CSV table of C-alpha atoms in Angstrom, one decimal:
chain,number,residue,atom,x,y,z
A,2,UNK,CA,-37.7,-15.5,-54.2
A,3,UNK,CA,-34.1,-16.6,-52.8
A,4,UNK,CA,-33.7,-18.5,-49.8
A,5,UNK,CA,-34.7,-17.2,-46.5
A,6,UNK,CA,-30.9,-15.5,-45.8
A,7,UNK,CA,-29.4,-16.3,-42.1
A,8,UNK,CA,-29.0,-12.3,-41.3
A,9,UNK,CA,-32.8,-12.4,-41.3
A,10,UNK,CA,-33.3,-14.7,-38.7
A,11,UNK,CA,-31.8,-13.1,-35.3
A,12,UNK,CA,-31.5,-16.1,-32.2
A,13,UNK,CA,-30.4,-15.2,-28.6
A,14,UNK,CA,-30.3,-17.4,-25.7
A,15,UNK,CA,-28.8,-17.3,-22.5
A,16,UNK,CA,-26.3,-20.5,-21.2
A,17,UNK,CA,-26.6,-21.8,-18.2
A,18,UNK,CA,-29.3,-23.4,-16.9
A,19,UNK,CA,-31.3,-22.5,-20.5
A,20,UNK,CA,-29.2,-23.7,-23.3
A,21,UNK,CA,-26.8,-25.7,-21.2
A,22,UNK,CA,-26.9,-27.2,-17.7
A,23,UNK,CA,-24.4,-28.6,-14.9
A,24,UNK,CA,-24.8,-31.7,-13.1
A,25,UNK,CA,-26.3,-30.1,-10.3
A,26,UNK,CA,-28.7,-28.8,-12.5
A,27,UNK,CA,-29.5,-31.9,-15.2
A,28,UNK,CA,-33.0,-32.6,-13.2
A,29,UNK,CA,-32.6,-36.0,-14.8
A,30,UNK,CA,-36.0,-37.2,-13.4
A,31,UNK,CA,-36.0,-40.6,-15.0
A,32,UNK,CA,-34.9,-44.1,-14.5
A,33,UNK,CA,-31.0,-44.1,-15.4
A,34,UNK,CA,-31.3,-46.8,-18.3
A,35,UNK,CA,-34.0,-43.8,-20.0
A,36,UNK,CA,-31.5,-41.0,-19.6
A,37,UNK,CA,-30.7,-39.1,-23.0
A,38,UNK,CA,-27.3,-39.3,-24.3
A,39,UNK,CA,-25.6,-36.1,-22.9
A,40,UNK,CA,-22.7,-34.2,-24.8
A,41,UNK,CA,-20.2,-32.2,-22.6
A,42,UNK,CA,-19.9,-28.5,-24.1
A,43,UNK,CA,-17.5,-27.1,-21.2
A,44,UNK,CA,-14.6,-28.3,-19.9
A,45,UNK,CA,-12.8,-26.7,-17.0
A,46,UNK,CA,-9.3,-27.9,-15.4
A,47,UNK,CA,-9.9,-31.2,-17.3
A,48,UNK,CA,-13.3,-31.7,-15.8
A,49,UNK,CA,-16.5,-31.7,-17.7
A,50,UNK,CA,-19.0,-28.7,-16.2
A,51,UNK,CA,-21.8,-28.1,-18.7
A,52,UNK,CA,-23.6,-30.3,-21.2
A,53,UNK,CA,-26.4,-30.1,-23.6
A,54,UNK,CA,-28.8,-33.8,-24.7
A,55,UNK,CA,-27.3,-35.1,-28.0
A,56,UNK,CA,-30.7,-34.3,-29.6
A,57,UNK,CA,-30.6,-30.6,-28.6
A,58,UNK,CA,-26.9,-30.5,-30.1
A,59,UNK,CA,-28.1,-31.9,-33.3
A,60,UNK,CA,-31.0,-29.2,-33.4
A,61,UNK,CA,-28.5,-26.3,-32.7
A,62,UNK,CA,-26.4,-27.4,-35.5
A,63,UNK,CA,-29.6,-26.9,-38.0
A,64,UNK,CA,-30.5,-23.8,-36.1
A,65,UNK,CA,-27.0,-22.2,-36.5
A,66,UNK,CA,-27.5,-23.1,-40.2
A,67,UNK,CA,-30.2,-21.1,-40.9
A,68,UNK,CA,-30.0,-18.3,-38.3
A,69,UNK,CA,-27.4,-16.2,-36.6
A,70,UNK,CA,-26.8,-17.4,-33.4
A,71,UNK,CA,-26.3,-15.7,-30.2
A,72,UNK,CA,-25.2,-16.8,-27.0
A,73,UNK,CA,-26.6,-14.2,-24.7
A,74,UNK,CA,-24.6,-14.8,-20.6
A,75,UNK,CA,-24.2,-13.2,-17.5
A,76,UNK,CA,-20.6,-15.0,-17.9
A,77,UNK,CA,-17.4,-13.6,-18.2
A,78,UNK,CA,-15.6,-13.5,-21.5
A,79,UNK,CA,-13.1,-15.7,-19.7
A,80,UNK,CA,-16.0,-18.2,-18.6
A,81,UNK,CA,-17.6,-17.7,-21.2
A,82,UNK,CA,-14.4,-19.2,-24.0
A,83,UNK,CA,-14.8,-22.3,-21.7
A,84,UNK,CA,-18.0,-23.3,-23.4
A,85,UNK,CA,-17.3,-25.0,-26.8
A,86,UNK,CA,-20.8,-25.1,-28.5
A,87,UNK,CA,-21.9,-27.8,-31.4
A,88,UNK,CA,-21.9,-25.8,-34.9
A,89,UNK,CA,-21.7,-26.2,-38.9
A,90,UNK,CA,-18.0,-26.4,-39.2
A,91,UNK,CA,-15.8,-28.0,-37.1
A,92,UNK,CA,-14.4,-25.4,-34.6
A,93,UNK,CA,-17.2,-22.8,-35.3
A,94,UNK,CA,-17.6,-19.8,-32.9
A,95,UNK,CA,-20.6,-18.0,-32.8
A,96,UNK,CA,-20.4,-14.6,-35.3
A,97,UNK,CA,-21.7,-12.4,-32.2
A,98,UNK,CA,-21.7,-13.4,-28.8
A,99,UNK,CA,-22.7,-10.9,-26.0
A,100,UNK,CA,-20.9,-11.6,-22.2
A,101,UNK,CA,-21.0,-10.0,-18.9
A,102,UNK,CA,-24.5,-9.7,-19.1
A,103,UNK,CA,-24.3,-7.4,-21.8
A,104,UNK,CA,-20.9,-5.3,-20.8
A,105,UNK,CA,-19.2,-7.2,-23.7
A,106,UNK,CA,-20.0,-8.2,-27.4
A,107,UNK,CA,-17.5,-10.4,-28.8
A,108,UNK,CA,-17.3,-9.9,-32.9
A,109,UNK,CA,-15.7,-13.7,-34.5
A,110,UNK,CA,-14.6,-14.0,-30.7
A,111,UNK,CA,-12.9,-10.8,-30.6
A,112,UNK,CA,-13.9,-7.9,-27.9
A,113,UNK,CA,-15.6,-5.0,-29.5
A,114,UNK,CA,-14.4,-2.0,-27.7
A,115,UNK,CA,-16.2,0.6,-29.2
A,116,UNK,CA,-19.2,-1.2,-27.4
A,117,UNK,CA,-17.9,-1.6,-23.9
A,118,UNK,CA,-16.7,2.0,-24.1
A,119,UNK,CA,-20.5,3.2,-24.3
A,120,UNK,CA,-21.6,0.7,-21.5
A,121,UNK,CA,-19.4,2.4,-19.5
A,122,UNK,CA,-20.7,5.9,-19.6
A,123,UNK,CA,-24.3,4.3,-19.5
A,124,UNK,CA,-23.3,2.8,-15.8
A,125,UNK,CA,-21.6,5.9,-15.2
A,126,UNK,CA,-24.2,7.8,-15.5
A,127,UNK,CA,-27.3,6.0,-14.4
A,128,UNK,CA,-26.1,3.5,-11.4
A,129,UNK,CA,-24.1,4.2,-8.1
A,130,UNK,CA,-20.1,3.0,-8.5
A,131,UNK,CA,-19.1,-0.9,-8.1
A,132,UNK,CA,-17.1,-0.1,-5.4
A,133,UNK,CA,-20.1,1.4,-3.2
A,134,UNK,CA,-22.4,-2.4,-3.9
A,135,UNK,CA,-19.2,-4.3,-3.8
A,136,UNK,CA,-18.4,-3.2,0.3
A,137,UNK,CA,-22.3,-3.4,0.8
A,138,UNK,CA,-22.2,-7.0,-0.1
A,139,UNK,CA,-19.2,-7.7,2.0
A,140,UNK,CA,-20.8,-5.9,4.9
A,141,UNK,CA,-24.0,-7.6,4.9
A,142,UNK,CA,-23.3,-11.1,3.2
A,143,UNK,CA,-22.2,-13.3,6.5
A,144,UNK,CA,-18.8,-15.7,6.4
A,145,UNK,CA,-21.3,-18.6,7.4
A,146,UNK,CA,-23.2,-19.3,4.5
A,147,UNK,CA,-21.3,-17.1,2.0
A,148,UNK,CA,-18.4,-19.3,0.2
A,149,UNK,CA,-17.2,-16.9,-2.4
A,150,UNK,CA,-17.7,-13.2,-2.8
A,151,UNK,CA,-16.6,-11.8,-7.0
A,152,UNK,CA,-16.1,-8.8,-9.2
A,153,UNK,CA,-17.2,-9.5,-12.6
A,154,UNK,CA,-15.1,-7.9,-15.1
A,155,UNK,CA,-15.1,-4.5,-13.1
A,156,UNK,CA,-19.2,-4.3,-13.8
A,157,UNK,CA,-20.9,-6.3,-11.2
A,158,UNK,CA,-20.7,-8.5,-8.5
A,159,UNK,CA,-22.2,-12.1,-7.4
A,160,UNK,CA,-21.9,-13.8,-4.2
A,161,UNK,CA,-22.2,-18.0,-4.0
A,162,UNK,CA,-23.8,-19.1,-0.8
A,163,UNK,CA,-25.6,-21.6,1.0
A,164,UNK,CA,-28.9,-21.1,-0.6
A,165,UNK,CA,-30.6,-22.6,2.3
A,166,UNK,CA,-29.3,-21.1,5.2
A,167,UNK,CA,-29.9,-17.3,3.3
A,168,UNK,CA,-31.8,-15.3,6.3
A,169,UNK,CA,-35.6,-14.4,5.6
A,170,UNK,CA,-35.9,-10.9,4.2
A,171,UNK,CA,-32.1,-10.7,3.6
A,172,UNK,CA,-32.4,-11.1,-0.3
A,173,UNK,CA,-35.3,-8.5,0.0
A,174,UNK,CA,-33.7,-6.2,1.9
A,175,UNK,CA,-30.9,-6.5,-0.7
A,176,UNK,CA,-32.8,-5.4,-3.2
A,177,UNK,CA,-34.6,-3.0,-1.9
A,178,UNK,CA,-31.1,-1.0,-1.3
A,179,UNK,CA,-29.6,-2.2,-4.7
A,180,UNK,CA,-32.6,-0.4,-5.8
A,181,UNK,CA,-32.4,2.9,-4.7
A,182,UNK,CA,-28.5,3.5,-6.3
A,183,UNK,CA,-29.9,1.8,-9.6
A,184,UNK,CA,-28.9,-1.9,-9.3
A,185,UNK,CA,-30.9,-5.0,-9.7
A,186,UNK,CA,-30.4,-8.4,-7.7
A,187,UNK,CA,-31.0,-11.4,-9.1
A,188,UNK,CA,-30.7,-15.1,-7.5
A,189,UNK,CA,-29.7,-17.8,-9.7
A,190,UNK,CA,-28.9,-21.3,-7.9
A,191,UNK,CA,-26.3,-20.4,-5.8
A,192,UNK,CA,-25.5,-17.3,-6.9
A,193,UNK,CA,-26.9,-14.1,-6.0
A,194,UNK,CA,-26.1,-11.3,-8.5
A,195,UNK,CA,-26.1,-7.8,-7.8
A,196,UNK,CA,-25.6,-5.7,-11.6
A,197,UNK,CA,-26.1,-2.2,-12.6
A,198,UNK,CA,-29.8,-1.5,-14.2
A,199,UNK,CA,-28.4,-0.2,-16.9
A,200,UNK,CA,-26.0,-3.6,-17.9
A,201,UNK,CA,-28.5,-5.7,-19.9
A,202,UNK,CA,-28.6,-8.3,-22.2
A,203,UNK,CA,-31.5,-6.5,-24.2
A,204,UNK,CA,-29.6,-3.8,-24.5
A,205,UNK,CA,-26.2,-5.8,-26.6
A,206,UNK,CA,-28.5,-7.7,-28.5
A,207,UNK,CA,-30.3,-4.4,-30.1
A,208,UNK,CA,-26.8,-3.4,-31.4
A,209,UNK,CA,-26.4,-7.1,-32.5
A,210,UNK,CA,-29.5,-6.8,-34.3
A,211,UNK,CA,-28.6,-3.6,-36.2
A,212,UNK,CA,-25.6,-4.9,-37.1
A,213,UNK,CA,-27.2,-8.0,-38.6
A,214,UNK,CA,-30.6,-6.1,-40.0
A,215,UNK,CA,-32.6,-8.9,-38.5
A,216,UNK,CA,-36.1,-9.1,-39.5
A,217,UNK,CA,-37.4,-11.9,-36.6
A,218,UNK,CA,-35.3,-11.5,-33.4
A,219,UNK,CA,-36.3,-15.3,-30.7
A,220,UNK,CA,-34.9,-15.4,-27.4
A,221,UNK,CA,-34.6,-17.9,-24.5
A,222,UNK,CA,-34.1,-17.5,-20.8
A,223,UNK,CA,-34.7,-18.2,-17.3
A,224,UNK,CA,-33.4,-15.6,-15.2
A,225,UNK,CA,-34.8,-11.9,-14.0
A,226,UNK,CA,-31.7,-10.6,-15.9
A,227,UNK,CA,-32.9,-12.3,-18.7
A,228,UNK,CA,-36.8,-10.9,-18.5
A,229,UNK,CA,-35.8,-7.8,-20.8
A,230,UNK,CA,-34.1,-10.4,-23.1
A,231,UNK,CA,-37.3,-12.0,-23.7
A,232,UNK,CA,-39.4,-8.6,-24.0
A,233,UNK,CA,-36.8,-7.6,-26.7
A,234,UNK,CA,-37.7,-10.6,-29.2
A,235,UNK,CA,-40.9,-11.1,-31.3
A,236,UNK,CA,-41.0,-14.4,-29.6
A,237,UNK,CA,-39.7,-16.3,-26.7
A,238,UNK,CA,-39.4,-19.6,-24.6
A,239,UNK,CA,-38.0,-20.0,-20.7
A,240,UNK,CA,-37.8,-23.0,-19.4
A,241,UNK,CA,-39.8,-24.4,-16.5
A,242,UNK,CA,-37.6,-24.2,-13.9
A,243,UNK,CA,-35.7,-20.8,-12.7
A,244,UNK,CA,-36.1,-17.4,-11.0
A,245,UNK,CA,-38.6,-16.5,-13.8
A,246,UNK,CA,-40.7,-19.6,-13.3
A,247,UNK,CA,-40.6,-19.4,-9.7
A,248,UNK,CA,-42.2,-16.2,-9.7
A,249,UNK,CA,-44.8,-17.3,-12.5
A,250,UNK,CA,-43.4,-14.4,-15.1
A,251,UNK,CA,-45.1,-14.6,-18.4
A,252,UNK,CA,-45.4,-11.7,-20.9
A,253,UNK,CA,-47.3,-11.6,-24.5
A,254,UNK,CA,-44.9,-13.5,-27.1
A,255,UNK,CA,-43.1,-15.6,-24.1
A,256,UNK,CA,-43.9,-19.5,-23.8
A,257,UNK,CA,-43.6,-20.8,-20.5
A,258,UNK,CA,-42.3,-24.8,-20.8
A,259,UNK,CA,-43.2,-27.2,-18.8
A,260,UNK,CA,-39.9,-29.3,-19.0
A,261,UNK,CA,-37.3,-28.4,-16.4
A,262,UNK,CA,-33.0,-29.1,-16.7
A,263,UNK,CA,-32.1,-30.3,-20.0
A,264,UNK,CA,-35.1,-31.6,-20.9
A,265,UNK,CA,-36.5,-27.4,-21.2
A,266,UNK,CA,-32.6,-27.1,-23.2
A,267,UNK,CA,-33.6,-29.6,-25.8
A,268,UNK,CA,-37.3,-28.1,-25.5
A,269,UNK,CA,-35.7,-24.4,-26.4
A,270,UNK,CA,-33.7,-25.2,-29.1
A,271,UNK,CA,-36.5,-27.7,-30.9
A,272,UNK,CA,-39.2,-24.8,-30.8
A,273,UNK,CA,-36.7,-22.1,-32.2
A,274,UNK,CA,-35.6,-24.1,-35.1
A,275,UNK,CA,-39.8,-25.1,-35.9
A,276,UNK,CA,-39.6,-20.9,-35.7
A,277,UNK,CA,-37.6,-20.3,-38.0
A,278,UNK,CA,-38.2,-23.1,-40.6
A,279,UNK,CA,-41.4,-21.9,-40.5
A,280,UNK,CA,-40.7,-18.5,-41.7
A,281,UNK,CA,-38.2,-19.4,-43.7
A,282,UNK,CA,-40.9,-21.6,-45.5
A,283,UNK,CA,-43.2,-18.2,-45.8
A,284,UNK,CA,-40.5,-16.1,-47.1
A,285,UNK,CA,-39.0,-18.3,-49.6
């Protein structure tokens, strides 16, 4: 038989704080002389914002070789075009990449609007308006420790507080009445997301994966907005560190690391590409 082909081999991982990490969130727990090399993969306003290990960059080139790679984020497309990922060719983008937490799939980099088109009567139909959330947050998010209140590409919105001085029960609360008008709320370091039920990662990456006829579909993650991303593969990995291992999430077919920061990053990437060597060494 021919080679294993990259259309049968399906990879999705979220960004931040799975594929790629800020300084903040390194957890470089080692002496300094022992730190891995680190390779910046976003740049902002001149200033490096995101890297990856060396090692991990060198596994995601092999991975891209053999698999069609998809960068799965809650960002925006704009936030998203920051982030300059390692590939085969020199100035490769990602075929498919799905932004906006699933309100956007980007074709060769382009915006599919056919797809955004149906997301829209999905949220139209199933989840109470932007607007509605968007004056609940401002209501009940206070000045003190809130520092920025956004609108997401007119489909969601995030706060960024003061993790620490967050009231008891306020997050709760929040969700309970995110829930009723068919939002979900998610915290993710600073950031507190609230995004229509409907708006999922899972969701973009089925359409992805009829596009591509994908026989083995992996995923990575370490978010609650990434828990139906990890349900949709045949097999996948979140880190040990993040909203998903705070709450001790597991389901059949997900790994739970142990590493945490970009230790788990280079963890991710590593197992996926043993994945699919090894069933491109049972295929061929």
């Amino acid at each position: 038989m021919p080679n294993q082909q990259p259309s049968q081999f399906l990879v999705a991982s979220d960004l931040d704080r799975t594929l790629i990490y800020s300084n903040r969130a390194l957890a470089l727990d080692v002496p300094d002389r022992l730190a891995p090399r680190l390779l910046s993969v976003e740049v902002n306003d001149g200033r490096a914002l995101s890297f990856m290990t060396e090692q991990a960059a060198e596994l995601l080139v092999a991975l891209t070789r053999l698999a069609v790679f998809v960068p799965a984020t809650t960002r925006t497309r704009a936030q998203y075009e920051r982030v300059n990922l390692p590939g085969p060719t020199p100035g490769w983008i990602p075929k498919y990449a799905i932004c906006a937490n699933g309100g956007h799939v980007l074709v060769d980099g382009v915006w599919d609007r056919d797809w955004h088109a149906e997301v829209r009567g999905r949220l139209a139909a199933a989840s109470a308006p932007l607007a509605e959330v968007v004056e609940h947050l401002a209501i009940s998010a206070d000045p003190e420790w809130t520092h920025k209140r956004r609108v997401a590409e007119d489909l969601f919105a995030y706060l960024v507080v003061e993790r620490a001085d967050l009231p008891e029960g306020w997050l709760e609360e929040l969700t309970g009445w995110c829930a009723e008008r068919g939002w979900t709320v998610s915290l993710q370091g600073r950031k507190v997301y609230a995004v229509p039920a409907p708006l999922t990662k899972s969701e973009a990456l089925a359409e992805v994966e009829r596009r591509t006829g994908a026989a083995t579909v992996l995923t990575a993650g370490d978010s609650l907005l990434d828990a139906e991303l990890l349900l949709a593969a045949d097999a996948g990995w979140r880190p040990g560190h993040g909203e998903l291992a705070d709450t001790g999430w597991t389901a059949p077919g997900v790994t739970a690391l142990t590493q945490i920061g970009v230790a788990a990053g280079e963890e991710i990437v590593r197992r996926m590409l043993e994945r699919v060597r090894a069933g491109a060494a049972v295929r061929a």
